[in-house]
Each structure stands twice: as structure tokens, then as C-alpha cells.
Coordinates of C-alpha atoms and ligand atoms in Angstrom, one line a residue:
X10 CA 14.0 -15.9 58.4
X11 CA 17.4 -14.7 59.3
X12 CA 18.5 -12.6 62.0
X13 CA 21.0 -9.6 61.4
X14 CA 23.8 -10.0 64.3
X15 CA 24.5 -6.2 63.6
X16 CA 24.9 -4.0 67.1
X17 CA 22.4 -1.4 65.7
X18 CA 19.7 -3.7 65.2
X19 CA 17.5 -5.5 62.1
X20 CA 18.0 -4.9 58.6
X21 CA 15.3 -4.6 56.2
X22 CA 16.8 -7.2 53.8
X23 CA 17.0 -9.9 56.6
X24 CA 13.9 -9.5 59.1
X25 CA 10.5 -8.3 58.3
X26 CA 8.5 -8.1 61.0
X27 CA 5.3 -7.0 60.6
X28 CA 4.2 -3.4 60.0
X29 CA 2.5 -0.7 57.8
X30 CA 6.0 -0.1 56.1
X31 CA 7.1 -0.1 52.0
X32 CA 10.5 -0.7 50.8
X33 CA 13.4 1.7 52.7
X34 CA 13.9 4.6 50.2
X35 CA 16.7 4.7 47.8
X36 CA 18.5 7.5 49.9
X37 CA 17.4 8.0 53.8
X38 CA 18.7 11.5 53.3
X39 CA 16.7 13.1 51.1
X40 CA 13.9 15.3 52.7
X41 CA 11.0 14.5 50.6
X42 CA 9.5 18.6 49.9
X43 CA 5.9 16.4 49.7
X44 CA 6.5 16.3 53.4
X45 CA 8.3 18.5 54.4
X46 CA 7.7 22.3 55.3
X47 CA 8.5 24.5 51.9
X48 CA 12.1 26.1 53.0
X49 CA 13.0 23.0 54.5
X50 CA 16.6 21.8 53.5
X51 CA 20.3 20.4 54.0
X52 CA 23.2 23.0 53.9
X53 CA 26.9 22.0 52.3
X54 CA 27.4 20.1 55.4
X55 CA 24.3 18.0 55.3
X56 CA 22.4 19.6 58.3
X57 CA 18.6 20.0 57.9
X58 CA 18.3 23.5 57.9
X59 CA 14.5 25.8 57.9
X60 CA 14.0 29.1 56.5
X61 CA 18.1 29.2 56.4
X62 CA 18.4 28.0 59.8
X63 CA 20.1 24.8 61.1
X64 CA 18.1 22.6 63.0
X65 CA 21.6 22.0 65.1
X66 CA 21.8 26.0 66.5
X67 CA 17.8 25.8 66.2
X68 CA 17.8 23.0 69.3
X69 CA 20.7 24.5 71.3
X70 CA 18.9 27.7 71.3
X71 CA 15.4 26.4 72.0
X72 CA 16.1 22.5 73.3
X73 CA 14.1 19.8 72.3
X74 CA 11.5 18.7 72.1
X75 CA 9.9 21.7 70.1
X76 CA 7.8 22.1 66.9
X77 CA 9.5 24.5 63.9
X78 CA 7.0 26.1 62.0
X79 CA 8.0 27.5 58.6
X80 CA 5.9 31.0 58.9
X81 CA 6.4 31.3 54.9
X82 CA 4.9 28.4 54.1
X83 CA 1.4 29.0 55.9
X84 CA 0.9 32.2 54.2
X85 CA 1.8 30.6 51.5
X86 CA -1.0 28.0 51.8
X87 CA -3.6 31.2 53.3
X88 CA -2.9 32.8 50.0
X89 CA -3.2 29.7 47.8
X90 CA -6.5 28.7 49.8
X91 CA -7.6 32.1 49.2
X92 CA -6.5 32.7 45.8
X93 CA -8.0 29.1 44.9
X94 CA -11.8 30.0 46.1
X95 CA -11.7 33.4 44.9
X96 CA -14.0 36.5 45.9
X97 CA -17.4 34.4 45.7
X98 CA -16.4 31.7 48.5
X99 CA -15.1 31.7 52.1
X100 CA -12.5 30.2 53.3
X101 CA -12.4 29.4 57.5
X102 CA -9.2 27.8 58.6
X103 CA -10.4 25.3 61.3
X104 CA -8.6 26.7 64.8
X105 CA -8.4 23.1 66.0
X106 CA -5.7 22.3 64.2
X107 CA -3.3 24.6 65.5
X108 CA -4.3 28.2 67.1
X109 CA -2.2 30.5 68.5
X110 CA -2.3 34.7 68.4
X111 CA 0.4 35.0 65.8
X112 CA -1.2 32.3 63.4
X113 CA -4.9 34.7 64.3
X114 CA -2.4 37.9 62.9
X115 CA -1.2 35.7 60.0
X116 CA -4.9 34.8 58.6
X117 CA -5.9 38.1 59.5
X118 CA -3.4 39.5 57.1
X119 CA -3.6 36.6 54.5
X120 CA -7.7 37.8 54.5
X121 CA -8.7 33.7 56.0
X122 CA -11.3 33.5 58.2
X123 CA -11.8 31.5 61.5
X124 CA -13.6 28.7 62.3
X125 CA -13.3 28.2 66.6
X126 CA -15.4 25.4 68.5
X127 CA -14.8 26.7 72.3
X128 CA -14.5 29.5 74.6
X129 CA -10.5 29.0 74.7
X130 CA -10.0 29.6 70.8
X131 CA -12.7 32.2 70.7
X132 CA -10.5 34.2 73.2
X133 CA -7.0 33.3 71.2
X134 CA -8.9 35.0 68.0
X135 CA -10.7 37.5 69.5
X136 CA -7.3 38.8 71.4
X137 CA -5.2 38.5 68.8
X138 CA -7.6 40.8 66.2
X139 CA -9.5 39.0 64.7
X140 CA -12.5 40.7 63.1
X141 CA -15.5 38.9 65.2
X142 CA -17.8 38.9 61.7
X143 CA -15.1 36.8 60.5
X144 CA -15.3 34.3 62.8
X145 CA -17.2 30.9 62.9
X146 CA -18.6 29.4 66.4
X147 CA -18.5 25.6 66.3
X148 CA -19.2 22.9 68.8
X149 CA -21.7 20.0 69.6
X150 CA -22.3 21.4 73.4
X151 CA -21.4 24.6 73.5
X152 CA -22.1 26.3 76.9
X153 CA -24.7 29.2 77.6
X154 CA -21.7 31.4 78.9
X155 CA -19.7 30.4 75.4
X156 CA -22.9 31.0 73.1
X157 CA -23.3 34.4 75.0
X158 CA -19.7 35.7 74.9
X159 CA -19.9 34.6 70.7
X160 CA -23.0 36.3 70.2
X161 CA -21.8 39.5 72.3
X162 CA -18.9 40.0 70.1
X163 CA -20.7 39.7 66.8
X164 CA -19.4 36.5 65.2
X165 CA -20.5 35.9 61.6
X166 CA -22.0 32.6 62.7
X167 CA -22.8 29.9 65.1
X168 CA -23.3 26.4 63.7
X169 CA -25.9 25.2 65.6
X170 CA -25.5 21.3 65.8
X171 CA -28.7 20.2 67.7
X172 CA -32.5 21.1 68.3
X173 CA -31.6 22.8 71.9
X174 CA -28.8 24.8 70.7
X175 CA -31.6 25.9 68.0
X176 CA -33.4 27.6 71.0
X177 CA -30.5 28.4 73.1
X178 CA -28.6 30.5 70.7
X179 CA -32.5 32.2 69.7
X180 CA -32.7 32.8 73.4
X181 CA -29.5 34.3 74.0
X182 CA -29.5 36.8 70.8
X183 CA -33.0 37.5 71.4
X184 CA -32.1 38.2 75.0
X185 CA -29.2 40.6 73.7
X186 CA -31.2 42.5 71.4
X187 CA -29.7 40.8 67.9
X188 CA -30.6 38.5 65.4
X189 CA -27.8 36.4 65.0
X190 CA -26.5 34.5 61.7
X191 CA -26.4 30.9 62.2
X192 CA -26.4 27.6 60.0
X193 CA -27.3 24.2 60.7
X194 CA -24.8 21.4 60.9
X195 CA -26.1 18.4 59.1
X196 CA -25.3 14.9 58.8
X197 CA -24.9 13.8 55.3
X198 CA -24.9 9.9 56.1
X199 CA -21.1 10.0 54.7
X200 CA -17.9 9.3 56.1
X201 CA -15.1 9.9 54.3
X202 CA -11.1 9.2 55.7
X203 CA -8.5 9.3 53.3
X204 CA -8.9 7.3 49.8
X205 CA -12.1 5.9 51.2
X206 CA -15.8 6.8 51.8
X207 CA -18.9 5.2 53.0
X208 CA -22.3 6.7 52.5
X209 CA -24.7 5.4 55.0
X210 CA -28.5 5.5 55.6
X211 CA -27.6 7.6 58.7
X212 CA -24.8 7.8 61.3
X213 CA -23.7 6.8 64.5
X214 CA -22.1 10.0 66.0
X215 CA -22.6 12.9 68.0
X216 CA -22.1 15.7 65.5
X217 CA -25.2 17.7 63.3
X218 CA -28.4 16.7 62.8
X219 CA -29.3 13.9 60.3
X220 CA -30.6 14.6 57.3
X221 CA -32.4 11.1 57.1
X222 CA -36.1 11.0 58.6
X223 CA -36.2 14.5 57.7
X224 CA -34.7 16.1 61.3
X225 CA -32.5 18.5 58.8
X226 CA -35.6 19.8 57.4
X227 CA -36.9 20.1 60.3
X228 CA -34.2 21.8 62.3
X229 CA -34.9 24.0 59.5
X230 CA -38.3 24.4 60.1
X231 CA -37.6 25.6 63.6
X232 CA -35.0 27.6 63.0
X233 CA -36.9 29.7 60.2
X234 CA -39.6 30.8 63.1
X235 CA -37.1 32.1 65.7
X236 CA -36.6 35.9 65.6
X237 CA -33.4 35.3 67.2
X238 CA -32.0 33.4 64.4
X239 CA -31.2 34.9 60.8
X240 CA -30.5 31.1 58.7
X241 CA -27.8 31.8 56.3
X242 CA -27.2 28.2 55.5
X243 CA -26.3 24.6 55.7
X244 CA -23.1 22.8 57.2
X245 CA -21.3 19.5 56.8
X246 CA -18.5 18.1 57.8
X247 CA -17.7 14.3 56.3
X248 CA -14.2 13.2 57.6
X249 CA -10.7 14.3 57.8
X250 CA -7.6 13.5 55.8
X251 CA -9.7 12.7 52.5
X252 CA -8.0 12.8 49.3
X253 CA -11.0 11.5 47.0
X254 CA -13.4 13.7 46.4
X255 CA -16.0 11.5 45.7
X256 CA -17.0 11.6 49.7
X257 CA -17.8 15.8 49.3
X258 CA -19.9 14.6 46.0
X259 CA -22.3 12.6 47.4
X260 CA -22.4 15.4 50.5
X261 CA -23.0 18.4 48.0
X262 CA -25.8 17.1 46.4
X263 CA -27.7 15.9 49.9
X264 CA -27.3 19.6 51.0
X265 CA -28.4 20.7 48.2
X266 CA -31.3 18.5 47.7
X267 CA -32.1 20.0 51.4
X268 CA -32.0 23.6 50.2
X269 CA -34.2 22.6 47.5
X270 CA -36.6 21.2 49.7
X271 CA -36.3 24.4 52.2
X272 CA -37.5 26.3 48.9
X273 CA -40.4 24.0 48.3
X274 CA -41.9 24.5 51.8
X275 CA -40.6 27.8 52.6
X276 CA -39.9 29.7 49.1
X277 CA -36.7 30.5 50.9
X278 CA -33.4 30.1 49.3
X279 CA -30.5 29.9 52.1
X280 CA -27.5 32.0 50.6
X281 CA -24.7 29.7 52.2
X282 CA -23.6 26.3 52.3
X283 CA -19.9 25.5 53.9
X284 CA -18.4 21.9 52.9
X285 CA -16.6 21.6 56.0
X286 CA -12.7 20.7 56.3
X287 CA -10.8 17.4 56.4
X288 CA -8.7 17.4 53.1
X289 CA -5.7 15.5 53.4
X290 CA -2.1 15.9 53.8
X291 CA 1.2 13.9 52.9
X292 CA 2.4 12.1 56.3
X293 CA 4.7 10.0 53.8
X294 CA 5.6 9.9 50.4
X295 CA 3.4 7.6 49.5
X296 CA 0.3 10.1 50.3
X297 CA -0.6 12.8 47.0
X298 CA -2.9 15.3 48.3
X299 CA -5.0 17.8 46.0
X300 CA -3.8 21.0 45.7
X301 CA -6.1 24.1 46.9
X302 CA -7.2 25.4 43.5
X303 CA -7.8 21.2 42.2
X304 CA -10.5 21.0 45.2
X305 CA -12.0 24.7 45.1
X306 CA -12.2 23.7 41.5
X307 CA -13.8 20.1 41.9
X308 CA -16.1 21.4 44.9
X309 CA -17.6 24.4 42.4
X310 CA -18.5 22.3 40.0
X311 CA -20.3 19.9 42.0
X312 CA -22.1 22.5 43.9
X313 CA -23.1 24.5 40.5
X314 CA -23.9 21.3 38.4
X315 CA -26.1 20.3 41.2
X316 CA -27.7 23.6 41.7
X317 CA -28.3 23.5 38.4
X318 CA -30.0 20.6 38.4
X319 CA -32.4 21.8 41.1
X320 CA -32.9 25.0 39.7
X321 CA -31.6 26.6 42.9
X322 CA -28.9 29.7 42.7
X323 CA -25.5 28.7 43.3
X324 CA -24.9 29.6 47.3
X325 CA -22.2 30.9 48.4
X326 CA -19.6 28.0 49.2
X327 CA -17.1 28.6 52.3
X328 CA -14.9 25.2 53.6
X329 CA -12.6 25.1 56.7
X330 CA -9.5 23.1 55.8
X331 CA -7.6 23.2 59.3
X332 CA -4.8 20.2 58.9
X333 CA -4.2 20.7 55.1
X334 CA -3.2 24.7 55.5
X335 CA -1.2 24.1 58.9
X336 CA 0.0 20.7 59.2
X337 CA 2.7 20.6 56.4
X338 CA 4.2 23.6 57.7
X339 CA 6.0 22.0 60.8
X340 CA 8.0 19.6 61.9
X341 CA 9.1 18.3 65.7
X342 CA 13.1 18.0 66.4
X343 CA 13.6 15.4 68.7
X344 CA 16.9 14.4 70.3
X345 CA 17.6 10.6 70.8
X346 CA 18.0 9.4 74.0
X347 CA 17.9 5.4 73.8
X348 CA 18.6 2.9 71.1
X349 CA 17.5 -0.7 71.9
X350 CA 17.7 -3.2 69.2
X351 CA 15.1 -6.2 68.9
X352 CA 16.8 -9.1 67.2
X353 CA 14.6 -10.3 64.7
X354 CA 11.9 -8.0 64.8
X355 CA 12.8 -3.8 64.6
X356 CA 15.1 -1.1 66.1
X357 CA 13.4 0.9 69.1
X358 CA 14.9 4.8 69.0
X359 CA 13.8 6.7 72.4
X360 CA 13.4 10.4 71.9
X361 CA 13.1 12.8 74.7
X362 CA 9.1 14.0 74.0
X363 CA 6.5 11.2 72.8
X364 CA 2.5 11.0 73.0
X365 CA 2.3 14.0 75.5
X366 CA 3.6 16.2 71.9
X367 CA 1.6 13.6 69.6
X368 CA -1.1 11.9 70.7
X369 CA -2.2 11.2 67.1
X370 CA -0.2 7.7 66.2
X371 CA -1.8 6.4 69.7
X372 CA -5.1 8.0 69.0
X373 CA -5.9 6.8 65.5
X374 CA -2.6 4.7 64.2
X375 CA -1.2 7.8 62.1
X376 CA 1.8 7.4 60.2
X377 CA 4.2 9.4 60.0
X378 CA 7.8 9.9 58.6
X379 CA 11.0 10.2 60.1
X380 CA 14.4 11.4 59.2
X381 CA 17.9 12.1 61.2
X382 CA 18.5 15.7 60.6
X383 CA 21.6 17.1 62.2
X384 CA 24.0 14.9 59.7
X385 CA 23.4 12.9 57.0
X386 CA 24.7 9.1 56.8
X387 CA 25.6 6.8 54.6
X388 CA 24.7 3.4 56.7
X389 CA 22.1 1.1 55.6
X390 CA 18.6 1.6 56.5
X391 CA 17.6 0.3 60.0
X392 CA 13.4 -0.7 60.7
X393 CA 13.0 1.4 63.4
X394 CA 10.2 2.5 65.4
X395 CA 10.0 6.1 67.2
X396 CA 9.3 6.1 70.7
X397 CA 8.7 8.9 73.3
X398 CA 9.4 8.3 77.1
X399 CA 6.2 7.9 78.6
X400 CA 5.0 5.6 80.9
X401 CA 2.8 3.5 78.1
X402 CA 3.6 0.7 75.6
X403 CA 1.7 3.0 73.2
X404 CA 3.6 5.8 73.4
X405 CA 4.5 5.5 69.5
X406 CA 5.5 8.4 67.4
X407 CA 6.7 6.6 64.2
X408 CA 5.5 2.9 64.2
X409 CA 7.5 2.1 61.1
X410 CA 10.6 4.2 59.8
X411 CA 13.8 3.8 58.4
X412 CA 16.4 5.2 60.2
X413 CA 19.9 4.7 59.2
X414 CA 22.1 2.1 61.2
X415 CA 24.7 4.6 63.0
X416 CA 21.9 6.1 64.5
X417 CA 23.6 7.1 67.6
X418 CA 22.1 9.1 71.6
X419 CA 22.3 12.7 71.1
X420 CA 21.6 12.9 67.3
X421 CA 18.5 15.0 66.4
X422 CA 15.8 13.3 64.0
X423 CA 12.4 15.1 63.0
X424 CA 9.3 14.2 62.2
X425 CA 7.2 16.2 59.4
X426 CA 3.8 17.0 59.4
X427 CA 3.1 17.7 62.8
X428 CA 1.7 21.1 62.2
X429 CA -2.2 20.3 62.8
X430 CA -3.4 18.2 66.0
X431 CA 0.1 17.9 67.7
X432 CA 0.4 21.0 69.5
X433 CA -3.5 21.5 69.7
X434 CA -3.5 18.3 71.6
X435 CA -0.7 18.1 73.6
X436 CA -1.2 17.0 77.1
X437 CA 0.9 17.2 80.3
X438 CA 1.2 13.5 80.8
X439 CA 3.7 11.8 83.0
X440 CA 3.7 16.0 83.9
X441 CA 5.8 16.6 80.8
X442 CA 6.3 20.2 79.9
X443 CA 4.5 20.7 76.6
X444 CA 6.9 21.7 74.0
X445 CA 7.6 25.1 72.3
X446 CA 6.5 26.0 68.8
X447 CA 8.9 28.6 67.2
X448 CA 8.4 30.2 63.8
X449 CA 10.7 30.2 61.4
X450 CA 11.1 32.6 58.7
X451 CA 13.9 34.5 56.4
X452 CA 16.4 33.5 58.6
X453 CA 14.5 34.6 62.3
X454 CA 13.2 32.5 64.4
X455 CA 10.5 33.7 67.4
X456 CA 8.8 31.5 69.9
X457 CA 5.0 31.8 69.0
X458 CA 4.3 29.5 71.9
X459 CA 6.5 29.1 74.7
X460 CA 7.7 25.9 76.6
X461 CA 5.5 25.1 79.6
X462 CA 7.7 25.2 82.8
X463 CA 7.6 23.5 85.9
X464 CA 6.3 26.7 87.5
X465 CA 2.9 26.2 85.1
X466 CA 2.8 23.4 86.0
X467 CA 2.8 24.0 90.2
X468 CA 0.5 26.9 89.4
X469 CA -2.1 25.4 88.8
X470 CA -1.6 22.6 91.6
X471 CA -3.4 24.5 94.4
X472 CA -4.0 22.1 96.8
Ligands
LIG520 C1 -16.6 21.1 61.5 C2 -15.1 20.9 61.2 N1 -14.6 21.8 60.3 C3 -13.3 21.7 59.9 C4 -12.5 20.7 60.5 C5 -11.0 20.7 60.1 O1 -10.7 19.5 59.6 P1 -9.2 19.4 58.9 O2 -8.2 19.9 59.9 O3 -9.1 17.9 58.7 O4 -9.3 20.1 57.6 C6 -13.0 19.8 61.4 C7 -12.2 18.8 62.1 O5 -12.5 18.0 62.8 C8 -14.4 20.0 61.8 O6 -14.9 19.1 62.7

């Protein structure tokens, strides 16, 4: 193998270290729109602009690092999402993803409903309007004083997700004078992550309640004799960033072999099953995900032609796609601070946020994609791998990019995608200040969610 003597680091053509990376595309300018937020662009003078405004004025007016989130895009995808399920299904956009009280005013008006999974995103929704009968409650362990508060405000459901959460959320609404709409969260014994699923005699994790040995049935059971409790229906979740659809198939039909079942021994029909979330996104333009009406179309068919089968009704289908409504929608600007190049193996570009503003490449080895955004270049591609500045060998942003060869300290490169489980998981490491996320639309742009400042930071340090 040959070494590239080149200042700026390894080629492509002459090192190839290894790495989860393809070919360099034919033209590193080019803002692939599969990855990119909808009004995402370059103007005449080959600055990445969004929603008409350049990413260059964008950071001197709100610094870097910070999250741009194309406003017209999300309702876009609340409207498709809506539009796709129609009147006779629900559609919960999963809070975890990304919640904040302007995205709770945008579902509101785009008619989504919430899913929430803890005290914290309950109060977001609740303060920011949301209608509490169009919220779900979520959660493996959810506290007395957060089953309480839900129940109080009327949500539309809990999920219950074990046998004392059965009797605790009973208790509680009981205890409050209601009767309160819940469903049960099973396991389907299938795990599904990206082009792949596995179906499983039963699982090793801490969410639902399996439906082998019969514990679904009789959770059920349970569930039925409580006054508390109104069953509406039955809940599973399989995986996240799926793009077959073979994984919600197999789930479909165990769900609805248990509502058949619950009709055998109880000569009740439930009225509601809810497929969960986890659709996938493109990180890079090698990923195709399904579009909104393709999977409310594949799901309906499944659920009826197994309905069908077991001579049930058809229920009422609701889902909760968090990352696949949010997470195209933004990007983060970065500005570079450090270029160190590794002869013989890749290009290592510093940039001034890291794993405190995505924790997901450490977390799970997520790809993303990466692209310099305040000019455009004509140098030759350079391997490179984005870094933030923290105080770990992890702290990856990019693992595998090409970024071109002039590369150069102060320029400003983004990385797409980082609408769902960037923000939402953003942590103060190293005490860095967790970065703003401004919305972008028709040529405005408002911070939704401000930069933390050194003052949060020394409130909270009381001692
Ligand atoms: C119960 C449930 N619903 C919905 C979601 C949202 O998943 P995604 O953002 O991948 O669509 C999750 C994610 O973990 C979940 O656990």
C-alpha cells in the first residue's frame, strides 16, 4: 500500500484503511435531498443555505455548535404521516426523539398525537397545549408521582409495561375516581434494526410483557378485572431504524393472534392495537427508507389480512414513528477547529461540539454523513473522520467521510440527520454547553431551544 505525502492527509485512491465507508462520491458538493432537510440548498455562491438562509450568517448569528431545523419539512412529514393513515388510524409522534414546546404547537396544529415516556416530556406537552386525550404515557418504570400527574390530566392512555404497573395505574385511577384507558405493551419475540430481523422464542430485555408462556394473555387477564383500568388495546414496539417490513409482519399477526385469543376467553374484542415506532431514516445515501403512505399502506394490509383470517374486526391501528418524522429535518453546523492528518490511515477533522451533541455514533456505531457547507471545493476527496473535543477516544461524530482535501480551521461542515436522538440526548460532558436548536423557515429563523450557558450550568451546582 502507498502512502499519500499530501499535507492534508490520505487519499482514497492510495490508502484504505479500514472502515464502514463506499467509494467517495462523484461530486463532495452535492447535498444529497435523501439526507438532507427538504429546503436545504447551495446559493450562486455555493453556500449551503436552509429555508433561504446561509448557513454562513446562520452561525455568526447563533455560533456553533447548533442544530438547524427546517420547521417546513416536519409539518411536512406531520401532514404526510397523517394524510398516509387516514381518519381510521392514529398517528403518536414518539417525544423521545426530539420534544420541545414549539414542536408540541406544530403536531398540535398538524392534528399528530403524542407519545411521552416521563414526567419531563409530559410537562413539555402538557405546557405547550397539548390536548391531554391526545397523549400517550409510556415507560418501563414509571413513578407513582408520574402515573398520578398522567392520569390527573386525562391522557388518552398509559401503556402499562409490567404486572405491577397493571395494579399501580388501577390503583391510582381508582384512587382518583376514573377509569383510565390503558394498553398493554407486549413482547412479540422480534427484533427488528434496519434491513434485518430476528424472531425469537422470547426476548432478553426489559421492555413489555412476553407474549410466550402466555404472560400477555395473562396481563390481559388481570387487566380485564380491574375497575380502574378500561383495556383499549395491545402495544408493540420491535426495533428502530427498520426499513423491511417483514419484522412489523411477523409482530402483526402475534398481536393479533393475542386479540383472538382475548375473544376466545373473554368474548371481548380490544378496539386498538399501536405498531409502535422505529422506521428508518437515510443517514447516507446509501440508506432508501419507505415513505409514510408505502408503510401505513403495507401495515393495513397485514393487520386486515390477518384479522381476516381470525375473524376478528379490523382494530383501530395507531404507530409512533419518532426519528422518521423528526430526524431528517435537521442538521448540526460545526465549525472546524483541528485538522490532523494520519499517514497511511485517514484524516482526523476536530469540530468544536462532539458526543456531548451526539452520543449516537459512540452509543450504537451510527453513521452518518458529512459535508463542508460554507463553500464548495473542487479538491479531491480526503478519508476523514469527524471528531468532537471531548476528553474520549470515542468521541466520534462521523467515523467515515469524505471531506475534501483543502479542508481548512474555521470552515463550517454539517452533519444531516441529527434531528431525532441528538438533541434529546445531549449531555453536559466535559461541562459543555448543550447546543441551540433554531428553526428555520421562509426565510426566519427562531431559537426553539436555547444554548445552555455557563450560568445553567453553576445553577444547578449548589454545593
Ligand atoms: C415504544 C416506542 N415507540 C416509539 C419509539 C420511536 O421510535 P423511532 O424514533 O425509531 O420511530 C420508540 C423508540 O425507542 C419506542 O420505544
Amino acid at each position: 500500500m502507498s502512502r499519500s505525502a499530501h499535507p492534508a492527509g490520505p487519499r482514497h485512491a492510495d490508502v484504505l484503511p479500514e472502515g464502514h465507508y463506499t467509494a467517495p462520491p462523484a461530486d463532495l458538493n452535492t447535498l444529497d435531498p435523501k439526507v438532507w432537510a427538504r429546503t436545504v440548498d447551495r446559493d450562486e455562491q455555493g453556500v449551503a443555505t436552509i429555508g433561504g438562509l446561509r448557513v454562513t450568517d446562520l452561525a455568526e448569528e447563533f455560533g456553533t455548535p447548533a442544530y438547524f431545523l427546517d420547521e417546513t419539512d416536519f409539518r411536512t412529514r406531520c401532514r404526510a404521516w397523517a394524510d398516509a393513515f387516514g381518519p381510521d388510524a392514529d398517528v403518536f409522534y414518539a417525544g423521545k426523539a426530539f420534544l420541545s414546546r414549539a414542536i408540541v404547537r406544530w403536531l398540535h396544529e398538524e392534528g399528530l398525537n403524542l407519545d411521552v415516556c416521563s414526567g419531563g416530556e409530559l410537562a413539555t406537552a402538557l405546557s405547550a397545549g397539548m390536548p391531554a386525550e391526545r397523549i400517550a404515557f409510556h415507560g418501563n418504570n414509571k413513578s407513582e408521582a408520574e402515573i398520578r400527574r398522567a392520569v390527573e390530566a386525562g391522557v388518552g392512555r398509559i401503556v402499562l409495561d409490567s404486572f405491577q404497573e397493571i395494579v399501580r395505574v388501577a390503583h391510582i385511577a381508582q384512587s382518583l375516581g376514573k377509569r383510565q384507558r390503558v394498553q398493554i405493551r407486549v413482547t412479540v419475540g422480534v427484533e427488528a434494526h434496519t434491513h434485518e430481523f430476528i424472531a425469537t422464542a422470547h426476548e432478553d430485555q426489559k421492555f413489555g410483557i412476553a407474549l410466550a408462556g402466555g404472560q400477555a394473555a395473562e396481563a390481559v387477564r388481570r387487566a380485564l378485572q380491574l375497575d380502574g383500568l378500561e383495556l383499549i388495546g395491545i402495544h408493540s414496539h420491535i426495533g428502530s431504524q427498520i426499513f423491511d417490513m417483514a419484522g412489523f409482519e411477523v409482530s402483526a399477526r402475534r398481536v393479533v393472534q393475542l386479540l383472538a385469543e382475548v375473544r376466545d376467553e373473554h368474548g371481548v374484542e380490544l378496539p386498538e392495537i399501536d405498531l409502535g415506532g422505529g422506521l428508518g431514516i437515510a443517514y447516507t445515501s446509501e440508506d432508501d427508507p419507505r415513505e409514510p403512505h408505502e408503510i401505513a399502506k403495507a401495515l393495513s394490509e397485514i393487520v386486515t389480512r390477518e384479522c381476516e383470517s381470525a375473524g376478528l374486526r379490523t382494530p383501530r391501528i395507531s404507530v409512533e414513528p419518532g426519528r422518521a418524522i423528526v430526524g431528517p429535518t435537521a442538521f448540526t453546523l460545526y465549525r472546524v477547529g483541528t485538522i490532523k492528518p494520519l499517514d497511511g490511515l485517514r484524516t482526523y477533522v476536530s469540530v468544536d461540539g462532539g458526543m456531548s451533541d451526539n452520543i449516537r455514533t459512540a452509543l450504537y456505531d451510527a453513521e452518518y454523513s458529512v459535508s463542508l457547507v460554507s463553500r464548495v471545493s473542487d479538491a479531491e476527496p480526503m478519508l476523514s473522520r469527524v471528531v468532537g473535543k471531548h476528553c474520549e477516544s470515542g468521541d466520534i461524530v462521523v467515523r467515515d467521510a469524505f471531506l475534501p482535501a483543502d479542508l481548512a480551521p474555521g470552515d463550517l461542515i454539517a452533519v444531516p440527520a441529527t434531528g431525532a436522538y441528538c438533541r434529546s440526548m445531549a449531555s453536559n460532558y466535559n461541562h459543555a454547553l448543550r447546543p441551540p436548536v433554531v428553526a428555520v423557515r421562509d426565510g426566519e429563523a427562531r431559537v426553539i431551544v436555547r444554548r445552555e450557558t455557563e450560568e445553567d450550568l453553576l445553577r444547578l451546582d449548589v454545593g
